[in-house]
CSV table of C-alpha atoms in Angstrom, one decimal:
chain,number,residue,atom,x,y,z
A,172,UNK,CA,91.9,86.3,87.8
A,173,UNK,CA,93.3,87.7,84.7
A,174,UNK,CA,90.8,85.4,82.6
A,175,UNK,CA,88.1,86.8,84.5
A,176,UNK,CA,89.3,90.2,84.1
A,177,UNK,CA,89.6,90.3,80.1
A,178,UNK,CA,86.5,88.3,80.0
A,179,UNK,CA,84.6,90.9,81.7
A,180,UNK,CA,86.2,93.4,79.0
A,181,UNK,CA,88.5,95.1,81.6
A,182,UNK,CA,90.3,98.1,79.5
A,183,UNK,CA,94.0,97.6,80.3
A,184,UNK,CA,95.6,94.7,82.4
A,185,UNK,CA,99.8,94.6,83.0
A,186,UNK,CA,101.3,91.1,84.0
A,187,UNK,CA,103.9,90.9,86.3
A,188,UNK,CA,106.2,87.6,87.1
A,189,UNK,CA,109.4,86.1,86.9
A,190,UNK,CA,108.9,82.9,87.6
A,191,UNK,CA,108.9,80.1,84.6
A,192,UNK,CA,105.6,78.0,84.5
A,193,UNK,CA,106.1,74.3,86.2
A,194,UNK,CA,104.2,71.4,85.5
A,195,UNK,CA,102.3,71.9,88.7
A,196,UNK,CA,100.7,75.1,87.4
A,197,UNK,CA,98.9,73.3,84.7
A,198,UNK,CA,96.2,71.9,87.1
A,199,UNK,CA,95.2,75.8,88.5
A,200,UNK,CA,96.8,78.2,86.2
A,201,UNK,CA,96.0,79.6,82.6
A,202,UNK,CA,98.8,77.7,81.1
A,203,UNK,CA,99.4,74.6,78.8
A,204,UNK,CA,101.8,72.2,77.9
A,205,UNK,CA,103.4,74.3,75.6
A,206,UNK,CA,104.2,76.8,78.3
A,207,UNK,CA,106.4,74.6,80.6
A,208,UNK,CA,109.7,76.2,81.6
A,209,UNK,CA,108.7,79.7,79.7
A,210,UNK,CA,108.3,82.8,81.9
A,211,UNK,CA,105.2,83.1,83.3
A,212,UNK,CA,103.6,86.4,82.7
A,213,UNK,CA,104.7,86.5,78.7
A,214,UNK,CA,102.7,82.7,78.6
A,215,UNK,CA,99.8,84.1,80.4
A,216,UNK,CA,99.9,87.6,78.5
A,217,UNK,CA,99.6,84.9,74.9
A,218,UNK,CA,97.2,82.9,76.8
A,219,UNK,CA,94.9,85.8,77.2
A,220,UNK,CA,94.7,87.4,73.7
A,221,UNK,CA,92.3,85.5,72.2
A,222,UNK,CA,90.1,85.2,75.5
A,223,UNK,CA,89.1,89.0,75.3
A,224,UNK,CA,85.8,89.6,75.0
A,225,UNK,CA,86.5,93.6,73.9
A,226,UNK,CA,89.7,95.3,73.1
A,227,UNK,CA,91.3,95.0,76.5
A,228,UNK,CA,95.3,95.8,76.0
A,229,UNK,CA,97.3,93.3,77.3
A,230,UNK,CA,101.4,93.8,78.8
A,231,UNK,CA,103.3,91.4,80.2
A,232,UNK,CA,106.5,91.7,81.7
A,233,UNK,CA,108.9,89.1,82.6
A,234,UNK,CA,110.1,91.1,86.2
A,235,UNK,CA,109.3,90.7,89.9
A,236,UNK,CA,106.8,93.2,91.6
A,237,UNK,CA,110.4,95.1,93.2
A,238,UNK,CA,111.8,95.2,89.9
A,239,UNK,CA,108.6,96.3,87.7
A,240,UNK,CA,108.3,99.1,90.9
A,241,UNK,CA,112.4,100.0,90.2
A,242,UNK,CA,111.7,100.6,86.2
A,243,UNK,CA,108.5,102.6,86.7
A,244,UNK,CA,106.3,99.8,85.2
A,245,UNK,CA,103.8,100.9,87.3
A,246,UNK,CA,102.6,104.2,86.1
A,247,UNK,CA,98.7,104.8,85.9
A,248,UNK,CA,97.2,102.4,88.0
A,249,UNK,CA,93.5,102.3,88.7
A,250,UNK,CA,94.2,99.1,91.1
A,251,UNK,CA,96.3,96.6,91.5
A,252,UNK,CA,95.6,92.6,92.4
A,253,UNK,CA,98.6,91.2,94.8
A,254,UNK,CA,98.4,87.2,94.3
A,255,UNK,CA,101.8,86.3,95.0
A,256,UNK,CA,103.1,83.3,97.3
A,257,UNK,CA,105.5,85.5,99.5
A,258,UNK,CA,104.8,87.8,102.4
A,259,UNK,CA,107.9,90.2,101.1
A,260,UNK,CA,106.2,90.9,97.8
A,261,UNK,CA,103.1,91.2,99.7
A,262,UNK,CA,104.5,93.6,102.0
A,263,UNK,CA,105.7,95.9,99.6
A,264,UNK,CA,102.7,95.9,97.6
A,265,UNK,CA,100.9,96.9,100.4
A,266,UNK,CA,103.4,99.6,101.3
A,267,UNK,CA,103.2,100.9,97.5
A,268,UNK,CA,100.0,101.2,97.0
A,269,UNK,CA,99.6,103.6,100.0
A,270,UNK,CA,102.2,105.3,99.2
A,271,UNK,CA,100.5,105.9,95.7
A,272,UNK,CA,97.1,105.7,96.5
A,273,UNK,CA,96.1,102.2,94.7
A,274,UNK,CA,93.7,100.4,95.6
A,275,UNK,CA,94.8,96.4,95.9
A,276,UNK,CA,93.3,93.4,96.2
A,277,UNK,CA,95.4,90.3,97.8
A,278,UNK,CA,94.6,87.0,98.0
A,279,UNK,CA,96.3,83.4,99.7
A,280,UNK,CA,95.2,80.2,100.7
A,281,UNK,CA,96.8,77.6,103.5
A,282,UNK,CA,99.3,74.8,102.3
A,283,UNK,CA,95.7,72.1,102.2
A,284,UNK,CA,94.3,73.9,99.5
A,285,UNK,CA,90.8,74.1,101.7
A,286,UNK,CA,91.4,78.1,103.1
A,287,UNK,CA,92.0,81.5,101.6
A,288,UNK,CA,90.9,84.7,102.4
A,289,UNK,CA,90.7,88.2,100.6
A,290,UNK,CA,91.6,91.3,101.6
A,291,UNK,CA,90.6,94.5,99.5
A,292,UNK,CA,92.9,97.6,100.7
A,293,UNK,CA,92.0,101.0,100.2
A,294,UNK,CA,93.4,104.2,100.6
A,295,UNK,CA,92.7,105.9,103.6
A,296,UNK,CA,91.5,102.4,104.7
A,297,UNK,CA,92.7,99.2,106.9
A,298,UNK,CA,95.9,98.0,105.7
A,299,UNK,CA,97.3,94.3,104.9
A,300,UNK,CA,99.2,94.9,108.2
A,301,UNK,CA,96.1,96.1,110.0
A,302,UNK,CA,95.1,92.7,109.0
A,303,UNK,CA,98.3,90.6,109.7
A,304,UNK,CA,100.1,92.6,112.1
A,305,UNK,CA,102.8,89.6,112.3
A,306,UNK,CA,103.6,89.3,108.2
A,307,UNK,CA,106.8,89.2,107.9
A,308,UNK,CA,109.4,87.2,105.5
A,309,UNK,CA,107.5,83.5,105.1
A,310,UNK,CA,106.4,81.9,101.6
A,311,UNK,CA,103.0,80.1,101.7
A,312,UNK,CA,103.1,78.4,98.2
A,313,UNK,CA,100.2,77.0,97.0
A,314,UNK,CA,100.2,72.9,96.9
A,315,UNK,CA,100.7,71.1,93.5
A,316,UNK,CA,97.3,69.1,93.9
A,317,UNK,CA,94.4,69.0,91.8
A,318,UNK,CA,92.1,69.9,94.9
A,319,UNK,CA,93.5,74.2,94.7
A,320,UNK,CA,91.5,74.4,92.1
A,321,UNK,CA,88.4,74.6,93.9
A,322,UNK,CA,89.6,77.1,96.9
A,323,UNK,CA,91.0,79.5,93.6
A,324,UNK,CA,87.7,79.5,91.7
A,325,UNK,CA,85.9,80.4,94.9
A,326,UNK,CA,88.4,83.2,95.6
A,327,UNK,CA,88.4,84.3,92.7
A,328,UNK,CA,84.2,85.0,92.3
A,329,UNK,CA,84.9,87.4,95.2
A,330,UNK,CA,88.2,88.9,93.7
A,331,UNK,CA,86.5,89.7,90.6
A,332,UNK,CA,83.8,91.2,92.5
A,333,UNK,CA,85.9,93.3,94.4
A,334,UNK,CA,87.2,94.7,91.3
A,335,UNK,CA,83.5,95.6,90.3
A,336,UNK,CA,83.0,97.1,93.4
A,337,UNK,CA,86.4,99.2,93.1
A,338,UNK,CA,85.7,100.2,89.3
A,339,UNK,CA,82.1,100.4,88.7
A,340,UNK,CA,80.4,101.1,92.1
A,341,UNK,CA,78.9,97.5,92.9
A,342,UNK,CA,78.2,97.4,96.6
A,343,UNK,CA,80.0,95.3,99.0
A,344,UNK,CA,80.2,96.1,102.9
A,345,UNK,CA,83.2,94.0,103.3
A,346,UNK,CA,87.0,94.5,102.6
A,347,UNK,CA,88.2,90.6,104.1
A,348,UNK,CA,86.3,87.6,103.1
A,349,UNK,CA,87.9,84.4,104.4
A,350,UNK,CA,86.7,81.3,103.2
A,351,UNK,CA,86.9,76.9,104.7
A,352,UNK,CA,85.8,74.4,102.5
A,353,UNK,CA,86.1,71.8,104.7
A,354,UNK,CA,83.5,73.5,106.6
A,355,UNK,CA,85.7,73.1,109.9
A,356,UNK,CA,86.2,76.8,110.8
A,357,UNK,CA,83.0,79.1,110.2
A,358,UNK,CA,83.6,81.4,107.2
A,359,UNK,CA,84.3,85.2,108.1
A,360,UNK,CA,82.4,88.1,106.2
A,361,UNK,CA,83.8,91.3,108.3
A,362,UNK,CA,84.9,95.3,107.4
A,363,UNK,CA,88.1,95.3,109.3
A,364,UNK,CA,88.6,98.9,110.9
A,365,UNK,CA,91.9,101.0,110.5
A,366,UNK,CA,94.5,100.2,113.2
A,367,UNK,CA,96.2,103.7,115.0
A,368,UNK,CA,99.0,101.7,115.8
A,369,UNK,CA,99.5,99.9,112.5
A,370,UNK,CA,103.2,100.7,111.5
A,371,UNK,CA,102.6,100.7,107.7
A,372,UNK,CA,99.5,103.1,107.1
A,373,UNK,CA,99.2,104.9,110.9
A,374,UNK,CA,100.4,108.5,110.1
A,375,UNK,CA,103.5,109.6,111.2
């Protein structure tokens, strides 16, 4: 996503992970050889440089979400894109862009590689816990296989357009997208309404 985003010419992008790049990355992720066992985001912020198309600014900082959030790394936000592994990060993504009035797009896929969905969250709008009422604590990594490449590119066509939409006004009547490549499971295309009961974004 951060490809697409400095391709399109996106003005300012900040990277956020503290994980080191594996050699199971190399098949999905915007990394190399030369990256193995280096933090992630300072590899991907390198990585991205020379791929800008105009003078997008590029930071990258070697911190989980929690920690960026504890520093105050987070300042001036248009959005924010939540593709993380772990329903805790997720959860407090959610919860801080509420509180701060960020848009955020998040993104997963199931253990096979052949689902994911989107979900774009908006202020004022249904949360991620509207969504999944139940997230709680889990992980859902994504599998080591060649075959994730496929379910990410497809993802990330409607991530990117979700950004559009978000930034520049494109149109798009949905806020979850859920996608099966397998074909075994209709895809969904839905605008999920607000939830009154939903503990993270029902008023108090």
């Amino acid at each position: 996503m951060a490809w697409g985003l400095v391709r399109k010419g996106i003005g300012c992008i900040k990277l956020f992970d503290h994980d080191r790049v594996a050699l199971s990355n190399l098949n999905r992720q915007h990394f190399y050889e030369k990256d193995l066992y280096k933090n992630k985001a300072m590899c991907l912020g390198e990585n991205l440089a020379g791929e800008a198309t105009c003078t997008t600014h590029i930071e990258a900082y070697g911190v989980s979400f929690q920690e960026a959030a504890a520093r105050n790394y987070l300042t001036s936000l248009s959005l924010a894109l939540c593709l993380v592994d772990n329903d805790k990060t997720r959860c407090d993504v959610a919860a801080f862009c509420i509180q701060h009035t960020i848009p955020c797009v998040f993104a997963g896929v199931t253990h096979d590689a052949g689902s994911g969905y989107v979900f774009v969250q908006e202020p004022g709008k249904a949360c991620l816990q509207c969504l999944f009422p139940d997230l709680g604590a889990g992980t859902s990594p994504c599998p080591g296989v060649p075959a994730v490449l496929d379910i990410l590119t497809v993802l990330g066509g409607f991530i990117l357009y979700a950004v559009d939409s978000l930034l520049m006004q494109r149109k798009r009547s949905w806020n979850y997208r859920a996608i099966n490549l397998p074909g075994l499971a209709p895809d969904v295309c839905v605008c999920l309404e607000k939830k009154n009961a939903c503990e993270l974004c029902a008023p108090p």
